[in-house]
mmCIF file of C-alpha atoms in Angstrom:
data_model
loop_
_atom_site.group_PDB
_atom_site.id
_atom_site.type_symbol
_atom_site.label_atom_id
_atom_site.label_comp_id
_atom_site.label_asym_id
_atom_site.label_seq_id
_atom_site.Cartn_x
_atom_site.Cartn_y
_atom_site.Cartn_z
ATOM 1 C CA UNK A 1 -16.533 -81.223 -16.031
ATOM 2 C CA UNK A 2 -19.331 -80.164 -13.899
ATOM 3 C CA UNK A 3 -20.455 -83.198 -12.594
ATOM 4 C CA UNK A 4 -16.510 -84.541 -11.524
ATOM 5 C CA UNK A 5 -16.477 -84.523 -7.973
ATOM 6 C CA UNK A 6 -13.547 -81.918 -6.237
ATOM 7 C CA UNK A 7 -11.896 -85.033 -4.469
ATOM 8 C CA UNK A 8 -8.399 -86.029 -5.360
ATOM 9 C CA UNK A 9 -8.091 -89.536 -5.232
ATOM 10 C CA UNK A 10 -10.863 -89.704 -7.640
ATOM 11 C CA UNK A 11 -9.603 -90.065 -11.392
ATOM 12 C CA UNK A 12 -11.235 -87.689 -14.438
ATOM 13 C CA UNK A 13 -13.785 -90.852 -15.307
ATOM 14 C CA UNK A 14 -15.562 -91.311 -12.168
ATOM 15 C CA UNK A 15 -18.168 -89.017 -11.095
ATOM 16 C CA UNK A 16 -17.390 -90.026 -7.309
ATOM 17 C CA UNK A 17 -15.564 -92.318 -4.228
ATOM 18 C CA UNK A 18 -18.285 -94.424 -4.207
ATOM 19 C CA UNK A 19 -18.289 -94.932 -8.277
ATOM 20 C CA UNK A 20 -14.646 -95.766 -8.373
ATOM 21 C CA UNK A 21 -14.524 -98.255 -5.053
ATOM 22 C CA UNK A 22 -17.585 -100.366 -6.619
ATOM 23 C CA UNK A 23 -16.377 -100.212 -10.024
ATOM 24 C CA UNK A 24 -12.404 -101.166 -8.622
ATOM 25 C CA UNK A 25 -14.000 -104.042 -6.511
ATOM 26 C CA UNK A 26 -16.037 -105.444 -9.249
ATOM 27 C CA UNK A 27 -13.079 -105.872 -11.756
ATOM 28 C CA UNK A 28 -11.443 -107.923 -8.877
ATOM 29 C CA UNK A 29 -14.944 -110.139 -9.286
ATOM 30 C CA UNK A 30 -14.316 -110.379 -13.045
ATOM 31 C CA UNK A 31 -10.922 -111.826 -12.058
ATOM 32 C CA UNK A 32 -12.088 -113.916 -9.687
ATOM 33 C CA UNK A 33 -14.710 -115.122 -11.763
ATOM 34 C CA UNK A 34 -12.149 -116.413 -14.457
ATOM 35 C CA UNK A 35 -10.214 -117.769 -11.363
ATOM 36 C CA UNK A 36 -13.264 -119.838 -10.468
ATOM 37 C CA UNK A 37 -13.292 -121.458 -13.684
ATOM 38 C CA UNK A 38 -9.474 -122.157 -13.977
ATOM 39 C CA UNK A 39 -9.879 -123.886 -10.569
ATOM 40 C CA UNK A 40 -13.190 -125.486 -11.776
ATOM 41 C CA UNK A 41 -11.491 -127.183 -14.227
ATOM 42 C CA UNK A 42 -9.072 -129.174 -12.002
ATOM 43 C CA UNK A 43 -12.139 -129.782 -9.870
ATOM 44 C CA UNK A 44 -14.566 -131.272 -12.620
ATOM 45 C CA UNK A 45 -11.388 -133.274 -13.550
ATOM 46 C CA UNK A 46 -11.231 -134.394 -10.076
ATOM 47 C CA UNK A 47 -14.729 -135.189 -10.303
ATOM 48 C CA UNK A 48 -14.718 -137.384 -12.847
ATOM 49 C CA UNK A 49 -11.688 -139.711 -11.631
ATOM 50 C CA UNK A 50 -12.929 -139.806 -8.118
ATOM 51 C CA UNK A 51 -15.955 -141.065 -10.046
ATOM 52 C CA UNK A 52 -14.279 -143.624 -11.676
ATOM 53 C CA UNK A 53 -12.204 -144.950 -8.994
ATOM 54 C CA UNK A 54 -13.860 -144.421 -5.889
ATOM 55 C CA UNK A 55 -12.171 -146.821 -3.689
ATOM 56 C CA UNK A 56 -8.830 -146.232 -4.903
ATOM 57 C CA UNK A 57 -9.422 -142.711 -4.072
ATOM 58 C CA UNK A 58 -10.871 -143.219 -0.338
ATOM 59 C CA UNK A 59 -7.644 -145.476 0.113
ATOM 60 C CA UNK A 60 -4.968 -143.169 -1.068
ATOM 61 C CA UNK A 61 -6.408 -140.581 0.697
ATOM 62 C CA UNK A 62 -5.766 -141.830 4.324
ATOM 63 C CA UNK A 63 -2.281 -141.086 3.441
ATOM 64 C CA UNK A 64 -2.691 -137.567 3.639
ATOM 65 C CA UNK A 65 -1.982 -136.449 7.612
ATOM 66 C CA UNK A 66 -5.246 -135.880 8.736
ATOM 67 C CA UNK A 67 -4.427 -133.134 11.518
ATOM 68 C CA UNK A 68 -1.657 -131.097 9.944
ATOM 69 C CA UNK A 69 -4.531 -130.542 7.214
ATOM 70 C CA UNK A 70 -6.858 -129.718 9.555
ATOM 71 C CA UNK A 71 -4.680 -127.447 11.380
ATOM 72 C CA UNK A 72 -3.785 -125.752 7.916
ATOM 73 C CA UNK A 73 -7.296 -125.127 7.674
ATOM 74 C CA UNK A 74 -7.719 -123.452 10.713
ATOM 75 C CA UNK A 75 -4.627 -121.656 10.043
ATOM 76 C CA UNK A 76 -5.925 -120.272 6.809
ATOM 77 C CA UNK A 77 -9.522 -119.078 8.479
ATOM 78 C CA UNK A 78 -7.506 -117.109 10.646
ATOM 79 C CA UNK A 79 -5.744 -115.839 8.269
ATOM 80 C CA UNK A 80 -8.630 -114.687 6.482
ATOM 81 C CA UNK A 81 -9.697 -113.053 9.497
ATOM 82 C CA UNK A 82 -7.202 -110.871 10.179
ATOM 83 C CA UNK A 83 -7.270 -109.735 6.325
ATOM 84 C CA UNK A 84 -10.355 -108.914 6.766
ATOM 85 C CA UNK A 85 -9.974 -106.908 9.578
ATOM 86 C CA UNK A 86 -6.810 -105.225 8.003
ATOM 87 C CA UNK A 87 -9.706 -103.882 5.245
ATOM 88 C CA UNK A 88 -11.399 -102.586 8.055
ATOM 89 C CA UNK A 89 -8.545 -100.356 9.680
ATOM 90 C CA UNK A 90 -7.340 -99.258 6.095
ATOM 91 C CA UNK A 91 -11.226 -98.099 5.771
ATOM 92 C CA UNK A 92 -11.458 -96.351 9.475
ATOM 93 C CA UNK A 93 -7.668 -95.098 8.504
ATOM 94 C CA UNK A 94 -6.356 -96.501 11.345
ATOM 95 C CA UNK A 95 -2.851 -96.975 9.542
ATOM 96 C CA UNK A 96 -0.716 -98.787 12.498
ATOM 97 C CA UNK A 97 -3.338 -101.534 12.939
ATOM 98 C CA UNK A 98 -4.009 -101.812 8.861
ATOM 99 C CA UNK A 99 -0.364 -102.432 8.836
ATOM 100 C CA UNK A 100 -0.150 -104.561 11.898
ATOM 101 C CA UNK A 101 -2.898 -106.951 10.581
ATOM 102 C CA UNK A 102 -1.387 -107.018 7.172
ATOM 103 C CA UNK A 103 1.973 -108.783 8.541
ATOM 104 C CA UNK A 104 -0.231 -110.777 10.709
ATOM 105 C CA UNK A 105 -1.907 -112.238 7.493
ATOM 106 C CA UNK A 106 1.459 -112.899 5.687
ATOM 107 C CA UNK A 107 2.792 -114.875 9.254
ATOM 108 C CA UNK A 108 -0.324 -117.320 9.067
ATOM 109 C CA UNK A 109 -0.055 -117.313 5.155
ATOM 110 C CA UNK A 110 3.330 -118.423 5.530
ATOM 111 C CA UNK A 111 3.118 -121.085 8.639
ATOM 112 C CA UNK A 112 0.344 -122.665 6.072
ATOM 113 C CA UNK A 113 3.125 -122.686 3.441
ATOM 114 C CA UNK A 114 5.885 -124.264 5.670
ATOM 115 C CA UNK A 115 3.254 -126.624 7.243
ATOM 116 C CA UNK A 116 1.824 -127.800 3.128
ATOM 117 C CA UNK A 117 6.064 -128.141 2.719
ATOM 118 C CA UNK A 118 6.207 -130.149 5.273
ATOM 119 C CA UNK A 119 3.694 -132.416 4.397
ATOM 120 C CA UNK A 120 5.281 -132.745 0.504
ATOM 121 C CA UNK A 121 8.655 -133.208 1.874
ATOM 122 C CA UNK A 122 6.925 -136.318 3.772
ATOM 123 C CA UNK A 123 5.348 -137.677 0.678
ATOM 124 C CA UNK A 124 8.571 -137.597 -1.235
ATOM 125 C CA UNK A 125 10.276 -139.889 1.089
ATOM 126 C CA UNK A 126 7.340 -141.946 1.233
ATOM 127 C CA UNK A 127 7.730 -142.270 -2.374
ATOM 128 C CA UNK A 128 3.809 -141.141 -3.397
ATOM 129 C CA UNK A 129 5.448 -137.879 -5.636
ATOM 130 C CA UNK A 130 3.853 -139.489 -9.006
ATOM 131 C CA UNK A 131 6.576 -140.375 -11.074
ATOM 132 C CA UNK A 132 9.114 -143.439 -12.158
ATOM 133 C CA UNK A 133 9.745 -143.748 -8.529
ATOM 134 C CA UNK A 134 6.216 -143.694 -7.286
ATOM 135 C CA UNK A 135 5.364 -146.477 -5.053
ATOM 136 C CA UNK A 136 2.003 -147.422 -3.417
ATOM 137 C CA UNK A 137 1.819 -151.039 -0.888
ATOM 138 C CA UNK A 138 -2.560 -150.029 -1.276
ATOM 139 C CA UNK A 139 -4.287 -152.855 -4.135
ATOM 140 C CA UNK A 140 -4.752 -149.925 -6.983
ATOM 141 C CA UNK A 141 -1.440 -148.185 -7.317
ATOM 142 C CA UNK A 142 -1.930 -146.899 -11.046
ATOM 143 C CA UNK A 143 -5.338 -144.894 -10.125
ATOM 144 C CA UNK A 144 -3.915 -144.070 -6.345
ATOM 145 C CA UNK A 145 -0.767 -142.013 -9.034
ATOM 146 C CA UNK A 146 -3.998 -140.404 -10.227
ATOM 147 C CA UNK A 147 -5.204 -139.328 -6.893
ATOM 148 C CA UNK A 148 -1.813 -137.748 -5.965
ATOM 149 C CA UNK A 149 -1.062 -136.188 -9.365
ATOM 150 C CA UNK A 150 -4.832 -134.116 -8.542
ATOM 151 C CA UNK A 151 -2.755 -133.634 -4.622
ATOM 152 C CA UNK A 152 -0.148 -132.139 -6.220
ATOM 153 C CA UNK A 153 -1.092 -130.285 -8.830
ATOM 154 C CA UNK A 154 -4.177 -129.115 -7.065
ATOM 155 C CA UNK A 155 -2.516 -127.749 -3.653
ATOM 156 C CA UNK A 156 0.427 -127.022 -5.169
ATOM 157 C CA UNK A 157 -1.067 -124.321 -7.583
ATOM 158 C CA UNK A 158 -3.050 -123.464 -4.265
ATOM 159 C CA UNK A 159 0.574 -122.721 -2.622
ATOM 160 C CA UNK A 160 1.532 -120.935 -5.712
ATOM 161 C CA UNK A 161 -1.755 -118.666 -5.230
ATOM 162 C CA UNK A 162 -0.876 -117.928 -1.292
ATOM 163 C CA UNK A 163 2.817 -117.282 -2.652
ATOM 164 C CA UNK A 164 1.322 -114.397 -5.174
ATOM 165 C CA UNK A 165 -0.820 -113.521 -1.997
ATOM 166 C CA UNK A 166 1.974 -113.316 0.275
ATOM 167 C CA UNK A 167 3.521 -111.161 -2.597
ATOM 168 C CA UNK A 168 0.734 -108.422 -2.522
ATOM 169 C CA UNK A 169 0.252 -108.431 1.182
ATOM 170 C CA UNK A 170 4.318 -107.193 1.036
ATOM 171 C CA UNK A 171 3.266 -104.154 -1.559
ATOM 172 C CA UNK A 172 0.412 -103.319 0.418
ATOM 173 C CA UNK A 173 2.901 -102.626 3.461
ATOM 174 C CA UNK A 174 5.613 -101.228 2.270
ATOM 175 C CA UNK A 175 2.572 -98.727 0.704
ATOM 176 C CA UNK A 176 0.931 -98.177 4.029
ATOM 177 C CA UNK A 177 4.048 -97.546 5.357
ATOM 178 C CA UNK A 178 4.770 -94.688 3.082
ATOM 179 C CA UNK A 179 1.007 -93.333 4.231
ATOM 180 C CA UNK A 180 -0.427 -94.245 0.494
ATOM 181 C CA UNK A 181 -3.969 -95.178 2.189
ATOM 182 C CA UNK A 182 -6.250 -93.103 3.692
ATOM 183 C CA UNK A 183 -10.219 -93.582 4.820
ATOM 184 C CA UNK A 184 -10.563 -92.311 1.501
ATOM 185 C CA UNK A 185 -8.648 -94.058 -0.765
ATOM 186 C CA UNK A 186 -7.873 -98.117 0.375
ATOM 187 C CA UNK A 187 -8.893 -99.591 -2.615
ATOM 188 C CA UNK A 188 -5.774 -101.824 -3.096
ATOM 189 C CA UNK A 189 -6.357 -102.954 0.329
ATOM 190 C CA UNK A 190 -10.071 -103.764 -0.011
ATOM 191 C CA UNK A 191 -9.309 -105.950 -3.404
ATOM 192 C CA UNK A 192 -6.000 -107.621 -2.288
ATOM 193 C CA UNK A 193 -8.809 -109.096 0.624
ATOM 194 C CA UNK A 194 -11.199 -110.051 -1.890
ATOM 195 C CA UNK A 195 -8.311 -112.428 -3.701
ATOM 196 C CA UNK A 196 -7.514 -113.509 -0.011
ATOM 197 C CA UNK A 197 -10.163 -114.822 0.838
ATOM 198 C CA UNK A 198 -11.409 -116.498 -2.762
ATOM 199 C CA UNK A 199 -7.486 -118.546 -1.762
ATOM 200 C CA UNK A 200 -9.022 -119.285 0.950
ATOM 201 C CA UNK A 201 -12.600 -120.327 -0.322
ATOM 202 C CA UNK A 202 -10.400 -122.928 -2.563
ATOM 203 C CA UNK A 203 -8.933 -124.700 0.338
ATOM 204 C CA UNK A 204 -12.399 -125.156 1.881
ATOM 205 C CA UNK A 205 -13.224 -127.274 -1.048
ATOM 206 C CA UNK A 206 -10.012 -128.840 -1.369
ATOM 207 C CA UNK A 207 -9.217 -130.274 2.378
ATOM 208 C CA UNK A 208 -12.391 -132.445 2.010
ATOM 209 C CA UNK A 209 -12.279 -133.816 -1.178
ATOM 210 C CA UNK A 210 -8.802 -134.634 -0.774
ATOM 211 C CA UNK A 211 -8.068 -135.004 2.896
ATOM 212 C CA UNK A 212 -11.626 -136.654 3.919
ATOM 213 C CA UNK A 213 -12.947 -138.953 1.516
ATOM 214 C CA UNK A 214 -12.964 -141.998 3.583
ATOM 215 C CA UNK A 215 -11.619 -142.202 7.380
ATOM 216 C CA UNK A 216 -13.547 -145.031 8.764
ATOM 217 C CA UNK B 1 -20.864 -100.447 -0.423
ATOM 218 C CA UNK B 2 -17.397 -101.133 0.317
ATOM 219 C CA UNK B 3 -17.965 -97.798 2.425
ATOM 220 C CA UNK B 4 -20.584 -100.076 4.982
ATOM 221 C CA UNK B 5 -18.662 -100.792 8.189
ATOM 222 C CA UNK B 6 -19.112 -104.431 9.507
ATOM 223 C CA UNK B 7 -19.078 -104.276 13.425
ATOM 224 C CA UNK B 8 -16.022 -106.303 14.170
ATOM 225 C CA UNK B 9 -18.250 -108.529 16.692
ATOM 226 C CA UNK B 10 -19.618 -110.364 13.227
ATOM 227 C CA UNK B 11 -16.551 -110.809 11.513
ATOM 228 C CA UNK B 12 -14.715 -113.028 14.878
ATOM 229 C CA UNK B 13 -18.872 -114.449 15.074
ATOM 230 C CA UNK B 14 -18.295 -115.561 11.107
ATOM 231 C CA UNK B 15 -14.640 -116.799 11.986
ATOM 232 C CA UNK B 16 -15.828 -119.045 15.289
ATOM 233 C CA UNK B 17 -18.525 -120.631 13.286
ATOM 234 C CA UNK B 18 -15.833 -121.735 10.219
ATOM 235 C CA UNK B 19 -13.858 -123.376 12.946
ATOM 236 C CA UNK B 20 -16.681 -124.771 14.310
ATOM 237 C CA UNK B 21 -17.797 -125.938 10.877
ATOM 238 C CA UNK B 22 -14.066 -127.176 10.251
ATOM 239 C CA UNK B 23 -14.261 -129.515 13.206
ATOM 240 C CA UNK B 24 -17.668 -130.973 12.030
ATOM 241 C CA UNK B 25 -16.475 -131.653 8.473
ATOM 242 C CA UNK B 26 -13.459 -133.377 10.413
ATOM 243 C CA UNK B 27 -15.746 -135.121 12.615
ATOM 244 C CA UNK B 28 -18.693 -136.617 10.279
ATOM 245 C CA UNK B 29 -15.975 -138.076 8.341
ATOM 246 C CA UNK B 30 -14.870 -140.962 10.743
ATOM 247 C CA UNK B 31 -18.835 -142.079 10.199
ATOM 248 C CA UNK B 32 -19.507 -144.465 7.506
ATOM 249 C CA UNK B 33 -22.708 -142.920 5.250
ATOM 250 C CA UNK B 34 -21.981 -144.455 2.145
ATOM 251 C CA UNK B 35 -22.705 -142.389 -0.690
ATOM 252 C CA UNK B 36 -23.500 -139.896 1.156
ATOM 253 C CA UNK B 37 -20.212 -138.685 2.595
ATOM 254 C CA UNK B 38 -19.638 -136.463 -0.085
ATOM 255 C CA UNK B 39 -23.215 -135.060 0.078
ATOM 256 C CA UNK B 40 -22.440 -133.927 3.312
ATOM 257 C CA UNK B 41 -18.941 -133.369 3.510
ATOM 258 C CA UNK B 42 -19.787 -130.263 -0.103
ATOM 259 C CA UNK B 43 -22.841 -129.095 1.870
ATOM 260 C CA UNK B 44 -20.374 -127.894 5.031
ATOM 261 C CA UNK B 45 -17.891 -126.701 2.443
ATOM 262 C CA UNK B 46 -20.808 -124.613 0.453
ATOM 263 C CA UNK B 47 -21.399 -123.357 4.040
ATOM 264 C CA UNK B 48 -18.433 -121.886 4.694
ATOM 265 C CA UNK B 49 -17.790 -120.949 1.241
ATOM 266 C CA UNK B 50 -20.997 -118.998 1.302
ATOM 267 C CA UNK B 51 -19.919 -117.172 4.935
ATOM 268 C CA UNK B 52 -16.888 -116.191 3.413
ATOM 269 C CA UNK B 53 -18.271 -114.891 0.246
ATOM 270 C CA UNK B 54 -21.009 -113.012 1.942
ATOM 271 C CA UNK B 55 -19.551 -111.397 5.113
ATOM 272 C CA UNK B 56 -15.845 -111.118 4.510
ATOM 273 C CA UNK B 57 -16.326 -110.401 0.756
ATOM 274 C CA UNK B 58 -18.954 -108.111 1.428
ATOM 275 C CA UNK B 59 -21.085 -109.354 -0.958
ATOM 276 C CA UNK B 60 -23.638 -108.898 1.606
ATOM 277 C CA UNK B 61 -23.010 -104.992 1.247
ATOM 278 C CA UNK B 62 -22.181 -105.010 -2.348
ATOM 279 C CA UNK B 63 -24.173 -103.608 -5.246
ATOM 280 C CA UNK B 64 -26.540 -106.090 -7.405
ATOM 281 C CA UNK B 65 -23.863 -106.125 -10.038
ATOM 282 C CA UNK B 66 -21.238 -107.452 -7.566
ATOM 283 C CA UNK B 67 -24.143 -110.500 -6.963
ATOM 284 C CA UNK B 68 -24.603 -110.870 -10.874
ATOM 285 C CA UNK B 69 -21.027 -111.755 -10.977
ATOM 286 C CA UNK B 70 -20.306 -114.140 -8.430
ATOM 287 C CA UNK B 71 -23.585 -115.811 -9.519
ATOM 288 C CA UNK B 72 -21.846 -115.665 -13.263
ATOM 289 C CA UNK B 73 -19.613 -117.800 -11.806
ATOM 290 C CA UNK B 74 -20.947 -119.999 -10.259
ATOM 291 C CA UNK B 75 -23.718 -120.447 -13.626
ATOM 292 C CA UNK B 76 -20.507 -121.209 -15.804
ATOM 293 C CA UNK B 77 -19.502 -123.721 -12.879
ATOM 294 C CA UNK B 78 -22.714 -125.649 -12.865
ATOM 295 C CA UNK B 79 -22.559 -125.644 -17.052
ATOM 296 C CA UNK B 80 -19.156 -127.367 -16.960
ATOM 297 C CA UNK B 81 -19.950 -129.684 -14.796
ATOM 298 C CA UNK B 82 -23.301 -131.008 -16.142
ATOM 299 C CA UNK B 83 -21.870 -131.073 -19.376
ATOM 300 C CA UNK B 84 -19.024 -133.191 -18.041
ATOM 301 C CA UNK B 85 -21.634 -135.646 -16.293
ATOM 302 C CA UNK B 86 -23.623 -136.025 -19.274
ATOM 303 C CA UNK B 87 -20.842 -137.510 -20.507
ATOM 304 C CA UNK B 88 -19.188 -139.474 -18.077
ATOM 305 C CA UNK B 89 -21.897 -140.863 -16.013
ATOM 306 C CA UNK B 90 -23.554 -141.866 -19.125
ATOM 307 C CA UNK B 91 -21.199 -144.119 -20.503
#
């Protein structure tokens, strides 16, 4: 046991800090990489259809509300930012401004949620939920029900990521709180950013393929 | 090195030029390029994408295995979906 370093936080099969943090933030990567592809899948399929039916899909996607997306957007960057940030004070082990930060992120990860609700509750009265009681006044209504089924199931397992998201942010306080992280040890803070911001990453793809395909 | 610390200045420099980016992706679509729309519209996503991956990711900082793994990803990405074009846009 010579070579195990004399810190604490650092378990029997590390040699160091810096050992454990890189090999911690790298099986976050593994995850994320197997995230990528789950999401790439639901992209390629978008791919394809958007392919097929190009001007169905430019038409059925000036139904989406242009600014609340955009806003949403926004919303999520800053979001992003103050995670990032809340990394930064769990590193310098500044513990009232990790924690501050933290329930910044989950307000902005939540006004995105209630904003995306918003906009489905809209789409259900204007009947574009696909379904038996889907209904569409543009001239390709079958391959517009495409379009939205990829809306739907595309955003809402988005919604279901920030949900999970909003879910660790709440451990990550209540752990804080208790004085859990130190300059030493935040690596629970460091890899809840790193899913953050890959939920993020997602909804830069998906508000322009599905909220700006065609606005002229 | 998760242990690097960014100056704060970058990270609100990095979040200024996603809005900024944001607004243009907004803005270029109310012009009609034809096919090239989405050429345009992916690049500014891949943009952003990129700043976020890099800066507030770290991968900037990160060890060479961190890279090896986000460029896994994105390998696996591109082998899906030329396999999937092969197919479909040869039919």
């Amino acid at each position: 046991m010579a070579e195990h370093s004399e810190n604490p936080y650092v378990a029997h099969h590390f040699t160091d800090m810096e050992q454990q943090r890189e090999a911690g933030s790298l099986g976050m990567w593994g995850f994320l990489v197997t995230e990528i592809m789950f999401f790439g899948g639901l992209f390629a399929c978008y791919a394809t259809y958007r392919s097929m039916y190009p001007e169905a899909f430019g038409e059925a996607s000036k139904e989406l509300n242009i600014v609340l997306g955009t806003v949403n957007t926004a919303v999520l960057i800053c979001s992003s930012l103050t995670m990032v940030l809340a990394v930064q004070f769990a590193q310098q082990g500044k513990r009232k401004q990790l924690i501050t930060f933290l329930v910044l992120t989950i307000v902005l990860g939540t006004a995105f949620l209630c904003i995306k609700g918003f906009e489905y509750a809209h789409k259900f009265q204007e009947h574009l939920f696909p379904g038996s009681s889907f209904a569409y006044a543009g001239p390709h209504p079958q391959q517009a029900q495409i379009f939205f089924s990829l809306y739907f199931i595309m955003t809402g397992l988005h919604a279901l990521h920030m949900i999970i998201g909003i879910g660790v942010l709440i451990v990550l306080i209540i752990q804080a709180r208790k004085g859990t992280y130190t300059s030493e040890y935040y690596s629970p803070v460091d890899v809840s950013g790193l899913y953050w911001h890959f939920v993020d990453i997602v909804w830069i793809f998906l508000f322009p393929l599905l909220y700006l395909i065609n606005r002229t | 090195m998760a242990h690097h610390v960014v100056p704060q200045k970058i990270y609100v420099l990095i979040f200024a030029t996603l809005i900024c980016l944001t607004l243009l992706t907004v803005d270029v679509s109310f012009y009609n390029m034809g096919f090239l729309n989405i050429y345009v519209a992916m690049t500014i996503a891949t943009c952003k994408a990129l700043f976020v991956v890099l800066y507030f990711m770290h991968v900037r900082y990160s060890p060479k295995l961190t890279w090896i793994f986000a460029g896994a990803a994105i390998f696996w990405l591109i082998i899906m979906f030329s396999l999937l074009a092969s197919d479909y846009l040869t039919r």
